[in-house]
Amino acid sequence: MKERGTILAGFSDVTAIQCALLAKGGMSSLAAPMLYSEFGKTKPDQVSCRQFVEALTNPNLTINIADASLTSVNLPSIL
């Protein structure tokens, strides 16, 4: 996956796999909207769809965290 630039995008059930990829392979993944409940809607949320595509296709995408105190203290070093 790392050599090909494959991104694992998932929610809930794949969290353990995402954690293992980060811990053992130094690979990041993407917490994504749920396939059925978001993208399976008759009218999916356009912002969610647009941002999902942006996260998967923009090689220069950056994530800024203004205040990591609400998350793990290790989060900024992982990013």
JSON list of N, CA and C in Angstrom, two decimals:
[
{"chain": "A", "resi": 1, "resn": "MET", "atom": "N", "xyz": [0.82, -1.19, 0.00]},
{"chain": "A", "resi": 1, "resn": "MET", "atom": "CA", "xyz": [0.00, 0.00, 0.00]},
{"chain": "A", "resi": 1, "resn": "MET", "atom": "C", "xyz": [0.87, 1.26, 0.00]},
{"chain": "A", "resi": 2, "resn": "LYS", "atom": "N", "xyz": [1.90, 1.25, 0.82]},
{"chain": "A", "resi": 2, "resn": "LYS", "atom": "CA", "xyz": [2.75, 2.43, 0.95]},
{"chain": "A", "resi": 2, "resn": "LYS", "atom": "C", "xyz": [3.45, 2.75, -0.37]},
{"chain": "A", "resi": 3, "resn": "GLU", "atom": "N", "xyz": [3.99, 1.72, -1.03]},
{"chain": "A", "resi": 3, "resn": "GLU", "atom": "CA", "xyz": [4.72, 1.93, -2.28]},
{"chain": "A", "resi": 3, "resn": "GLU", "atom": "C", "xyz": [3.82, 2.48, -3.38]},
{"chain": "A", "resi": 4, "resn": "ARG", "atom": "N", "xyz": [2.57, 2.08, -3.38]},
{"chain": "A", "resi": 4, "resn": "ARG", "atom": "CA", "xyz": [1.64, 2.51, -4.43]},
{"chain": "A", "resi": 4, "resn": "ARG", "atom": "C", "xyz": [0.87, 3.77, -4.08]},
{"chain": "A", "resi": 5, "resn": "GLY", "atom": "N", "xyz": [1.01, 4.22, -2.84]},
{"chain": "A", "resi": 5, "resn": "GLY", "atom": "CA", "xyz": [0.29, 5.42, -2.41]},
{"chain": "A", "resi": 5, "resn": "GLY", "atom": "C", "xyz": [-1.18, 5.15, -2.16]},
{"chain": "A", "resi": 6, "resn": "THR", "atom": "N", "xyz": [-1.52, 3.90, -1.87]},
{"chain": "A", "resi": 6, "resn": "THR", "atom": "CA", "xyz": [-2.91, 3.54, -1.59]},
{"chain": "A", "resi": 6, "resn": "THR", "atom": "C", "xyz": [-3.34, 4.11, -0.25]},
{"chain": "A", "resi": 7, "resn": "ILE", "atom": "N", "xyz": [-4.52, 4.67, -0.21]},
{"chain": "A", "resi": 7, "resn": "ILE", "atom": "CA", "xyz": [-5.05, 5.25, 1.01]},
{"chain": "A", "resi": 7, "resn": "ILE", "atom": "C", "xyz": [-6.22, 4.40, 1.49]},
{"chain": "A", "resi": 8, "resn": "LEU", "atom": "N", "xyz": [-6.13, 3.94, 2.74]},
{"chain": "A", "resi": 8, "resn": "LEU", "atom": "CA", "xyz": [-7.25, 3.22, 3.34]},
{"chain": "A", "resi": 8, "resn": "LEU", "atom": "C", "xyz": [-8.20, 4.25, 3.93]},
{"chain": "A", "resi": 9, "resn": "ALA", "atom": "N", "xyz": [-9.41, 4.26, 3.46]},
{"chain": "A", "resi": 9, "resn": "ALA", "atom": "CA", "xyz": [-10.43, 5.17, 3.98]},
{"chain": "A", "resi": 9, "resn": "ALA", "atom": "C", "xyz": [-11.53, 4.31, 4.59]},
{"chain": "A", "resi": 10, "resn": "GLY", "atom": "N", "xyz": [-11.87, 4.60, 5.82]},
{"chain": "A", "resi": 10, "resn": "GLY", "atom": "CA", "xyz": [-12.90, 3.80, 6.45]},
{"chain": "A", "resi": 10, "resn": "GLY", "atom": "C", "xyz": [-13.43, 4.45, 7.71]},
{"chain": "A", "resi": 11, "resn": "PHE", "atom": "N", "xyz": [-14.34, 3.74, 8.34]},
{"chain": "A", "resi": 11, "resn": "PHE", "atom": "CA", "xyz": [-15.03, 4.26, 9.51]},
{"chain": "A", "resi": 11, "resn": "PHE", "atom": "C", "xyz": [-15.33, 3.10, 10.44]},
{"chain": "A", "resi": 12, "resn": "SER", "atom": "N", "xyz": [-15.18, 3.30, 11.69]},
{"chain": "A", "resi": 12, "resn": "SER", "atom": "CA", "xyz": [-15.60, 2.37, 12.74]},
{"chain": "A", "resi": 12, "resn": "SER", "atom": "C", "xyz": [-14.92, 1.01, 12.67]},
{"chain": "A", "resi": 13, "resn": "ASP", "atom": "N", "xyz": [-15.41, 0.11, 11.87]},
{"chain": "A", "resi": 13, "resn": "ASP", "atom": "CA", "xyz": [-14.90, -1.27, 11.85]},
{"chain": "A", "resi": 13, "resn": "ASP", "atom": "C", "xyz": [-13.45, -1.37, 11.41]},
{"chain": "A", "resi": 14, "resn": "VAL", "atom": "N", "xyz": [-12.95, -0.41, 10.66]},
{"chain": "A", "resi": 14, "resn": "VAL", "atom": "CA", "xyz": [-11.57, -0.49, 10.17]},
{"chain": "A", "resi": 14, "resn": "VAL", "atom": "C", "xyz": [-10.59, 0.27, 11.07]},
{"chain": "A", "resi": 15, "resn": "THR", "atom": "N", "xyz": [-11.06, 0.79, 12.19]},
{"chain": "A", "resi": 15, "resn": "THR", "atom": "CA", "xyz": [-10.20, 1.56, 13.08]},
{"chain": "A", "resi": 15, "resn": "THR", "atom": "C", "xyz": [-8.99, 0.76, 13.54]},
{"chain": "A", "resi": 16, "resn": "ALA", "atom": "N", "xyz": [-9.17, -0.51, 13.87]},
{"chain": "A", "resi": 16, "resn": "ALA", "atom": "CA", "xyz": [-8.05, -1.34, 14.32]},
{"chain": "A", "resi": 16, "resn": "ALA", "atom": "C", "xyz": [-7.01, -1.48, 13.20]},
{"chain": "A", "resi": 17, "resn": "ILE", "atom": "N", "xyz": [-7.47, -1.64, 11.98]},
{"chain": "A", "resi": 17, "resn": "ILE", "atom": "CA", "xyz": [-6.55, -1.75, 10.85]},
{"chain": "A", "resi": 17, "resn": "ILE", "atom": "C", "xyz": [-5.81, -0.43, 10.66]},
{"chain": "A", "resi": 18, "resn": "GLN", "atom": "N", "xyz": [-6.53, 0.69, 10.76]},
{"chain": "A", "resi": 18, "resn": "GLN", "atom": "CA", "xyz": [-5.91, 2.00, 10.62]},
{"chain": "A", "resi": 18, "resn": "GLN", "atom": "C", "xyz": [-4.84, 2.22, 11.70]},
{"chain": "A", "resi": 19, "resn": "CYS", "atom": "N", "xyz": [-5.13, 1.83, 12.92]},
{"chain": "A", "resi": 19, "resn": "CYS", "atom": "CA", "xyz": [-4.16, 1.98, 14.02]},
{"chain": "A", "resi": 19, "resn": "CYS", "atom": "C", "xyz": [-2.93, 1.12, 13.78]},
{"chain": "A", "resi": 20, "resn": "ALA", "atom": "N", "xyz": [-3.14, -0.10, 13.28]},
{"chain": "A", "resi": 20, "resn": "ALA", "atom": "CA", "xyz": [-2.01, -0.99, 13.01]},
{"chain": "A", "resi": 20, "resn": "ALA", "atom": "C", "xyz": [-1.15, -0.44, 11.87]},
{"chain": "A", "resi": 21, "resn": "LEU", "atom": "N", "xyz": [-1.76, 0.10, 10.84]},
{"chain": "A", "resi": 21, "resn": "LEU", "atom": "CA", "xyz": [-1.00, 0.69, 9.74]},
{"chain": "A", "resi": 21, "resn": "LEU", "atom": "C", "xyz": [-0.11, 1.83, 10.24]},
{"chain": "A", "resi": 22, "resn": "LEU", "atom": "N", "xyz": [-0.65, 2.64, 11.13]},
{"chain": "A", "resi": 22, "resn": "LEU", "atom": "CA", "xyz": [0.12, 3.75, 11.68]},
{"chain": "A", "resi": 22, "resn": "LEU", "atom": "C", "xyz": [1.23, 3.24, 12.60]},
{"chain": "A", "resi": 23, "resn": "ALA", "atom": "N", "xyz": [0.88, 2.34, 13.51]},
{"chain": "A", "resi": 23, "resn": "ALA", "atom": "CA", "xyz": [1.84, 1.87, 14.51]},
{"chain": "A", "resi": 23, "resn": "ALA", "atom": "C", "xyz": [2.95, 1.01, 13.91]},
{"chain": "A", "resi": 24, "resn": "LYS", "atom": "N", "xyz": [2.60, 0.13, 13.03]},
{"chain": "A", "resi": 24, "resn": "LYS", "atom": "CA", "xyz": [3.58, -0.83, 12.50]},
{"chain": "A", "resi": 24, "resn": "LYS", "atom": "C", "xyz": [4.19, -0.41, 11.17]},
{"chain": "A", "resi": 25, "resn": "GLY", "atom": "N", "xyz": [3.46, 0.38, 10.40]},
{"chain": "A", "resi": 25, "resn": "GLY", "atom": "CA", "xyz": [3.97, 0.73, 9.07]},
{"chain": "A", "resi": 25, "resn": "GLY", "atom": "C", "xyz": [4.22, 2.20, 8.86]},
{"chain": "A", "resi": 26, "resn": "GLY", "atom": "N", "xyz": [3.91, 3.02, 9.87]},
{"chain": "A", "resi": 26, "resn": "GLY", "atom": "CA", "xyz": [4.09, 4.46, 9.72]},
{"chain": "A", "resi": 26, "resn": "GLY", "atom": "C", "xyz": [3.22, 5.04, 8.62]},
{"chain": "A", "resi": 27, "resn": "MET", "atom": "N", "xyz": [2.12, 4.38, 8.34]},
{"chain": "A", "resi": 27, "resn": "MET", "atom": "CA", "xyz": [1.23, 4.81, 7.26]},
{"chain": "A", "resi": 27, "resn": "MET", "atom": "C", "xyz": [-0.01, 5.50, 7.82]},
{"chain": "A", "resi": 28, "resn": "SER", "atom": "N", "xyz": [-0.37, 6.57, 7.20]},
{"chain": "A", "resi": 28, "resn": "SER", "atom": "CA", "xyz": [-1.59, 7.25, 7.61]},
{"chain": "A", "resi": 28, "resn": "SER", "atom": "C", "xyz": [-2.77, 6.67, 6.84]},
{"chain": "A", "resi": 29, "resn": "SER", "atom": "N", "xyz": [-3.95, 6.94, 7.33]},
{"chain": "A", "resi": 29, "resn": "SER", "atom": "CA", "xyz": [-5.18, 6.51, 6.67]},
{"chain": "A", "resi": 29, "resn": "SER", "atom": "C", "xyz": [-6.19, 7.64, 6.84]},
{"chain": "A", "resi": 30, "resn": "LEU", "atom": "N", "xyz": [-7.37, 7.42, 6.38]},
{"chain": "A", "resi": 30, "resn": "LEU", "atom": "CA", "xyz": [-8.38, 8.47, 6.39]},
{"chain": "A", "resi": 30, "resn": "LEU", "atom": "C", "xyz": [-9.65, 7.99, 7.06]},
{"chain": "A", "resi": 31, "resn": "ALA", "atom": "N", "xyz": [-10.10, 8.71, 8.07]},
{"chain": "A", "resi": 31, "resn": "ALA", "atom": "CA", "xyz": [-11.41, 8.44, 8.65]},
{"chain": "A", "resi": 31, "resn": "ALA", "atom": "C", "xyz": [-12.42, 9.10, 7.71]},
{"chain": "A", "resi": 32, "resn": "ALA", "atom": "N", "xyz": [-13.22, 8.29, 7.10]},
{"chain": "A", "resi": 32, "resn": "ALA", "atom": "CA", "xyz": [-14.09, 8.76, 6.02]},
{"chain": "A", "resi": 32, "resn": "ALA", "atom": "C", "xyz": [-15.56, 8.62, 6.40]},
{"chain": "A", "resi": 33, "resn": "PRO", "atom": "N", "xyz": [-16.43, 9.32, 5.68]},
{"chain": "A", "resi": 33, "resn": "PRO", "atom": "CA", "xyz": [-17.87, 9.14, 5.91]},
{"chain": "A", "resi": 33, "resn": "PRO", "atom": "C", "xyz": [-18.26, 7.69, 5.65]},
{"chain": "A", "resi": 34, "resn": "MET", "atom": "N", "xyz": [-19.30, 7.26, 6.34]},
{"chain": "A", "resi": 34, "resn": "MET", "atom": "CA", "xyz": [-19.79, 5.90, 6.14]},
{"chain": "A", "resi": 34, "resn": "MET", "atom": "C", "xyz": [-20.38, 5.77, 4.75]},
{"chain": "A", "resi": 35, "resn": "LEU", "atom": "N", "xyz": [-19.99, 4.69, 4.08]},
{"chain": "A", "resi": 35, "resn": "LEU", "atom": "CA", "xyz": [-20.39, 4.49, 2.70]},
{"chain": "A", "resi": 35, "resn": "LEU", "atom": "C", "xyz": [-21.90, 4.51, 2.51]},
{"chain": "A", "resi": 36, "resn": "TYR", "atom": "N", "xyz": [-22.60, 3.69, 3.27]},
{"chain": "A", "resi": 36, "resn": "TYR", "atom": "CA", "xyz": [-24.04, 3.60, 3.05]},
{"chain": "A", "resi": 36, "resn": "TYR", "atom": "C", "xyz": [-24.80, 4.81, 3.60]},
{"chain": "A", "resi": 37, "resn": "SER", "atom": "N", "xyz": [-24.51, 5.19, 4.85]},
{"chain": "A", "resi": 37, "resn": "SER", "atom": "CA", "xyz": [-25.33, 6.23, 5.47]},
{"chain": "A", "resi": 37, "resn": "SER", "atom": "C", "xyz": [-25.02, 7.63, 4.94]},
{"chain": "A", "resi": 38, "resn": "GLU", "atom": "N", "xyz": [-23.87, 7.84, 4.33]},
{"chain": "A", "resi": 38, "resn": "GLU", "atom": "CA", "xyz": [-23.58, 9.16, 3.76]},
{"chain": "A", "resi": 38, "resn": "GLU", "atom": "C", "xyz": [-23.65, 9.13, 2.24]},
{"chain": "A", "resi": 39, "resn": "PHE", "atom": "N", "xyz": [-22.83, 8.32, 1.61]},
{"chain": "A", "resi": 39, "resn": "PHE", "atom": "CA", "xyz": [-22.80, 8.30, 0.15]},
{"chain": "A", "resi": 39, "resn": "PHE", "atom": "C", "xyz": [-23.98, 7.54, -0.45]},
{"chain": "A", "resi": 40, "resn": "GLY", "atom": "N", "xyz": [-24.66, 6.74, 0.36]},
{"chain": "A", "resi": 40, "resn": "GLY", "atom": "CA", "xyz": [-25.81, 6.00, -0.14]},
{"chain": "A", "resi": 40, "resn": "GLY", "atom": "C", "xyz": [-27.12, 6.77, -0.08]},
{"chain": "A", "resi": 41, "resn": "LYS", "atom": "N", "xyz": [-27.07, 7.99, 0.44]},
{"chain": "A", "resi": 41, "resn": "LYS", "atom": "CA", "xyz": [-28.28, 8.81, 0.51]},
{"chain": "A", "resi": 41, "resn": "LYS", "atom": "C", "xyz": [-28.79, 9.16, -0.88]},
{"chain": "A", "resi": 42, "resn": "THR", "atom": "N", "xyz": [-30.07, 9.43, -0.97]},
{"chain": "A", "resi": 42, "resn": "THR", "atom": "CA", "xyz": [-30.64, 9.89, -2.24]},
{"chain": "A", "resi": 42, "resn": "THR", "atom": "C", "xyz": [-29.95, 11.18, -2.68]},
{"chain": "A", "resi": 43, "resn": "LYS", "atom": "N", "xyz": [-29.67, 12.06, -1.70]},
{"chain": "A", "resi": 43, "resn": "LYS", "atom": "CA", "xyz": [-28.95, 13.31, -1.98]},
{"chain": "A", "resi": 43, "resn": "LYS", "atom": "C", "xyz": [-27.79, 13.41, -0.97]},
{"chain": "A", "resi": 44, "resn": "PRO", "atom": "N", "xyz": [-26.63, 12.84, -1.32]},
{"chain": "A", "resi": 44, "resn": "PRO", "atom": "CA", "xyz": [-25.49, 12.93, -0.40]},
{"chain": "A", "resi": 44, "resn": "PRO", "atom": "C", "xyz": [-25.09, 14.38, -0.17]},
{"chain": "A", "resi": 45, "resn": "ASP", "atom": "N", "xyz": [-24.55, 14.65, 1.00]},
{"chain": "A", "resi": 45, "resn": "ASP", "atom": "CA", "xyz": [-24.10, 15.99, 1.34]},
{"chain": "A", "resi": 45, "resn": "ASP", "atom": "C", "xyz": [-22.95, 16.39, 0.41]},
{"chain": "A", "resi": 46, "resn": "GLN", "atom": "N", "xyz": [-23.12, 17.48, -0.30]},
{"chain": "A", "resi": 46, "resn": "GLN", "atom": "CA", "xyz": [-22.13, 17.90, -1.29]},
{"chain": "A", "resi": 46, "resn": "GLN", "atom": "C", "xyz": [-20.81, 18.29, -0.67]},
{"chain": "A", "resi": 47, "resn": "VAL", "atom": "N", "xyz": [-20.85, 18.90, 0.51]},
{"chain": "A", "resi": 47, "resn": "VAL", "atom": "CA", "xyz": [-19.61, 19.29, 1.19]},
{"chain": "A", "resi": 47, "resn": "VAL", "atom": "C", "xyz": [-18.81, 18.05, 1.58]},
{"chain": "A", "resi": 48, "resn": "SER", "atom": "N", "xyz": [-19.48, 17.05, 2.14]},
{"chain": "A", "resi": 48, "resn": "SER", "atom": "CA", "xyz": [-18.81, 15.81, 2.52]},
{"chain": "A", "resi": 48, "resn": "SER", "atom": "C", "xyz": [-18.19, 15.14, 1.30]},
{"chain": "A", "resi": 49, "resn": "CYS", "atom": "N", "xyz": [-18.93, 15.06, 0.22]},
{"chain": "A", "resi": 49, "resn": "CYS", "atom": "CA", "xyz": [-18.44, 14.43, -1.01]},
{"chain": "A", "resi": 49, "resn": "CYS", "atom": "C", "xyz": [-17.23, 15.19, -1.56]},
{"chain": "A", "resi": 50, "resn": "ARG", "atom": "N", "xyz": [-17.34, 16.49, -1.61]},
{"chain": "A", "resi": 50, "resn": "ARG", "atom": "CA", "xyz": [-16.26, 17.32, -2.15]},
{"chain": "A", "resi": 50, "resn": "ARG", "atom": "C", "xyz": [-14.99, 17.21, -1.30]},
{"chain": "A", "resi": 51, "resn": "GLN", "atom": "N", "xyz": [-15.15, 17.26, 0.01]},
{"chain": "A", "resi": 51, "resn": "GLN", "atom": "CA", "xyz": [-13.99, 17.19, 0.90]},
{"chain": "A", "resi": 51, "resn": "GLN", "atom": "C", "xyz": [-13.38, 15.79, 0.90]},
{"chain": "A", "resi": 52, "resn": "PHE", "atom": "N", "xyz": [-14.19, 14.76, 0.74]},
{"chain": "A", "resi": 52, "resn": "PHE", "atom": "CA", "xyz": [-13.67, 13.40, 0.65]},
{"chain": "A", "resi": 52, "resn": "PHE", "atom": "C", "xyz": [-12.79, 13.25, -0.60]},
{"chain": "A", "resi": 53, "resn": "VAL", "atom": "N", "xyz": [-13.28, 13.72, -1.72]},
{"chain": "A", "resi": 53, "resn": "VAL", "atom": "CA", "xyz": [-12.51, 13.67, -2.96]},
{"chain": "A", "resi": 53, "resn": "VAL", "atom": "C", "xyz": [-11.23, 14.49, -2.83]},
{"chain": "A", "resi": 54, "resn": "GLU", "atom": "N", "xyz": [-11.32, 15.66, -2.22]},
{"chain": "A", "resi": 54, "resn": "GLU", "atom": "CA", "xyz": [-10.14, 16.51, -2.00]},
{"chain": "A", "resi": 54, "resn": "GLU", "atom": "C", "xyz": [-9.10, 15.78, -1.15]},
{"chain": "A", "resi": 55, "resn": "ALA", "atom": "N", "xyz": [-9.54, 15.12, -0.10]},
{"chain": "A", "resi": 55, "resn": "ALA", "atom": "CA", "xyz": [-8.61, 14.41, 0.79]},
{"chain": "A", "resi": 55, "resn": "ALA", "atom": "C", "xyz": [-7.91, 13.27, 0.06]},
{"chain": "A", "resi": 56, "resn": "LEU", "atom": "N", "xyz": [-8.60, 12.64, -0.88]},
{"chain": "A", "resi": 56, "resn": "LEU", "atom": "CA", "xyz": [-8.02, 11.51, -1.61]},
{"chain": "A", "resi": 56, "resn": "LEU", "atom": "C", "xyz": [-7.15, 11.92, -2.79]},
{"chain": "A", "resi": 57, "resn": "THR", "atom": "N", "xyz": [-7.38, 13.09, -3.33]},
{"chain": "A", "resi": 57, "resn": "THR", "atom": "CA", "xyz": [-6.70, 13.44, -4.59]},
{"chain": "A", "resi": 57, "resn": "THR", "atom": "C", "xyz": [-5.69, 14.58, -4.49]},
{"chain": "A", "resi": 58, "resn": "ASN", "atom": "N", "xyz": [-5.72, 15.37, -3.43]},
{"chain": "A", "resi": 58, "resn": "ASN", "atom": "CA", "xyz": [-4.82, 16.51, -3.33]},
{"chain": "A", "resi": 58, "resn": "ASN", "atom": "C", "xyz": [-3.52, 16.11, -2.62]},
{"chain": "A", "resi": 59, "resn": "PRO", "atom": "N", "xyz": [-2.41, 15.96, -3.36]},
{"chain": "A", "resi": 59, "resn": "PRO", "atom": "CA", "xyz": [-1.16, 15.55, -2.72]},
{"chain": "A", "resi": 59, "resn": "PRO", "atom": "C", "xyz": [-0.57, 16.62, -1.80]},
{"chain": "A", "resi": 60, "resn": "ASN", "atom": "N", "xyz": [-1.06, 17.84, -1.89]},
{"chain": "A", "resi": 60, "resn": "ASN", "atom": "CA", "xyz": [-0.55, 18.94, -1.07]},
{"chain": "A", "resi": 60, "resn": "ASN", "atom": "C", "xyz": [-1.48, 19.30, 0.09]},
{"chain": "A", "resi": 61, "resn": "LEU", "atom": "N", "xyz": [-2.46, 18.44, 0.35]},
{"chain": "A", "resi": 61, "resn": "LEU", "atom": "CA", "xyz": [-3.42, 18.72, 1.41]},
{"chain": "A", "resi": 61, "resn": "LEU", "atom": "C", "xyz": [-2.71, 18.75, 2.76]},
{"chain": "A", "resi": 62, "resn": "THR", "atom": "N", "xyz": [-3.00, 19.76, 3.54]},
{"chain": "A", "resi": 62, "resn": "THR", "atom": "CA", "xyz": [-2.46, 19.85, 4.89]},
{"chain": "A", "resi": 62, "resn": "THR", "atom": "C", "xyz": [-3.62, 19.92, 5.87]},
{"chain": "A", "resi": 63, "resn": "ILE", "atom": "N", "xyz": [-3.36, 19.44, 7.07]},
{"chain": "A", "resi": 63, "resn": "ILE", "atom": "CA", "xyz": [-4.36, 19.48, 8.13]},
{"chain": "A", "resi": 63, "resn": "ILE", "atom": "C", "xyz": [-3.77, 20.30, 9.26]},
{"chain": "A", "resi": 64, "resn": "ASN", "atom": "N", "xyz": [-4.45, 21.35, 9.64]},
{"chain": "A", "resi": 64, "resn": "ASN", "atom": "CA", "xyz": [-4.00, 22.20, 10.73]},
{"chain": "A", "resi": 64, "resn": "ASN", "atom": "C", "xyz": [-4.87, 21.97, 11.95]},
{"chain": "A", "resi": 65, "resn": "ILE", "atom": "N", "xyz": [-4.23, 21.78, 13.07]},
{"chain": "A", "resi": 65, "resn": "ILE", "atom": "CA", "xyz": [-4.95, 21.58, 14.31]},
{"chain": "A", "resi": 65, "resn": "ILE", "atom": "C", "xyz": [-4.64, 22.76, 15.21]},
{"chain": "A", "resi": 66, "resn": "ALA", "atom": "N", "xyz": [-5.64, 23.60, 15.44]},
{"chain": "A", "resi": 66, "resn": "ALA", "atom": "CA", "xyz": [-5.45, 24.81, 16.23]},
{"chain": "A", "resi": 66, "resn": "ALA", "atom": "C", "xyz": [-5.25, 24.51, 17.70]},
{"chain": "A", "resi": 67, "resn": "ASP", "atom": "N", "xyz": [-5.97, 23.51, 18.20]},
{"chain": "A", "resi": 67, "resn": "ASP", "atom": "CA", "xyz": [-5.90, 23.20, 19.63]},
{"chain": "A", "resi": 67, "resn": "ASP", "atom": "C", "xyz": [-6.00, 21.70, 19.83]},
{"chain": "A", "resi": 68, "resn": "ALA", "atom": "N", "xyz": [-4.87, 21.06, 20.06]},
{"chain": "A", "resi": 68, "resn": "ALA", "atom": "CA", "xyz": [-4.86, 19.61, 20.21]},
{"chain": "A", "resi": 68, "resn": "ALA", "atom": "C", "xyz": [-5.20, 19.16, 21.62]},
{"chain": "A", "resi": 69, "resn": "SER", "atom": "N", "xyz": [-5.53, 20.10, 22.49]},
{"chain": "A", "resi": 69, "resn": "SER", "atom": "CA", "xyz": [-5.82, 19.73, 23.87]},
{"chain": "A", "resi": 69, "resn": "SER", "atom": "C", "xyz": [-7.09, 18.88, 23.98]},
{"chain": "A", "resi": 70, "resn": "LEU", "atom": "N", "xyz": [-7.93, 18.93, 22.98]},
{"chain": "A", "resi": 70, "resn": "LEU", "atom": "CA", "xyz": [-9.15, 18.13, 22.99]},
{"chain": "A", "resi": 70, "resn": "LEU", "atom": "C", "xyz": [-8.92, 16.72, 22.44]},
{"chain": "A", "resi": 71, "resn": "THR", "atom": "N", "xyz": [-7.69, 16.45, 21.98]},
{"chain": "A", "resi": 71, "resn": "THR", "atom": "CA", "xyz": [-7.37, 15.16, 21.42]},
{"chain": "A", "resi": 71, "resn": "THR", "atom": "C", "xyz": [-6.16, 14.58, 22.17]},
{"chain": "A", "resi": 72, "resn": "SER", "atom": "N", "xyz": [-5.57, 13.59, 21.61]},
{"chain": "A", "resi": 72, "resn": "SER", "atom": "CA", "xyz": [-4.39, 12.99, 22.22]},
{"chain": "A", "resi": 72, "resn": "SER", "atom": "C", "xyz": [-3.22, 13.98, 22.17]},
{"chain": "A", "resi": 73, "resn": "VAL", "atom": "N", "xyz": [-2.42, 13.98, 23.20]},
{"chain": "A", "resi": 73, "resn": "VAL", "atom": "CA", "xyz": [-1.24, 14.86, 23.21]},
{"chain": "A", "resi": 73, "resn": "VAL", "atom": "C", "xyz": [-0.23, 14.43, 22.16]},
{"chain": "A", "resi": 74, "resn": "ASN", "atom": "N", "xyz": [-0.33, 13.20, 21.65]},
{"chain": "A", "resi": 74, "resn": "ASN", "atom": "CA", "xyz": [0.59, 12.73, 20.63]},
{"chain": "A", "resi": 74, "resn": "ASN", "atom": "C", "xyz": [0.14, 13.06, 19.21]},
{"chain": "A", "resi": 75, "resn": "LEU", "atom": "N", "xyz": [-1.05, 13.55, 19.03]},
{"chain": "A", "resi": 75, "resn": "LEU", "atom": "CA", "xyz": [-1.60, 13.78, 17.69]},
{"chain": "A", "resi": 75, "resn": "LEU", "atom": "C", "xyz": [-0.72, 14.67, 16.83]},
{"chain": "A", "resi": 76, "resn": "PRO", "atom": "N", "xyz": [-0.26, 15.84, 17.30]},
{"chain": "A", "resi": 76, "resn": "PRO", "atom": "CA", "xyz": [0.56, 16.68, 16.42]},
{"chain": "A", "resi": 76, "resn": "PRO", "atom": "C", "xyz": [1.84, 15.98, 15.95]},
{"chain": "A", "resi": 77, "resn": "SER", "atom": "N", "xyz": [2.48, 15.18, 16.78]},
{"chain": "A", "resi": 77, "resn": "SER", "atom": "CA", "xyz": [3.71, 14.51, 16.34]},
{"chain": "A", "resi": 77, "resn": "SER", "atom": "C", "xyz": [3.40, 13.41, 15.33]},
{"chain": "A", "resi": 78, "resn": "ILE", "atom": "N", "xyz": [2.25, 12.79, 15.42]},
{"chain": "A", "resi": 78, "resn": "ILE", "atom": "CA", "xyz": [1.88, 11.76, 14.42]},
{"chain": "A", "resi": 78, "resn": "ILE", "atom": "C", "xyz": [1.65, 12.41, 13.07]},
{"chain": "A", "resi": 79, "resn": "LEU", "atom": "N", "xyz": [0.97, 13.56, 13.03]},
{"chain": "A", "resi": 79, "resn": "LEU", "atom": "CA", "xyz": [0.72, 14.23, 11.76]},
{"chain": "A", "resi": 79, "resn": "LEU", "atom": "C", "xyz": [2.00, 14.74, 11.16]}
]
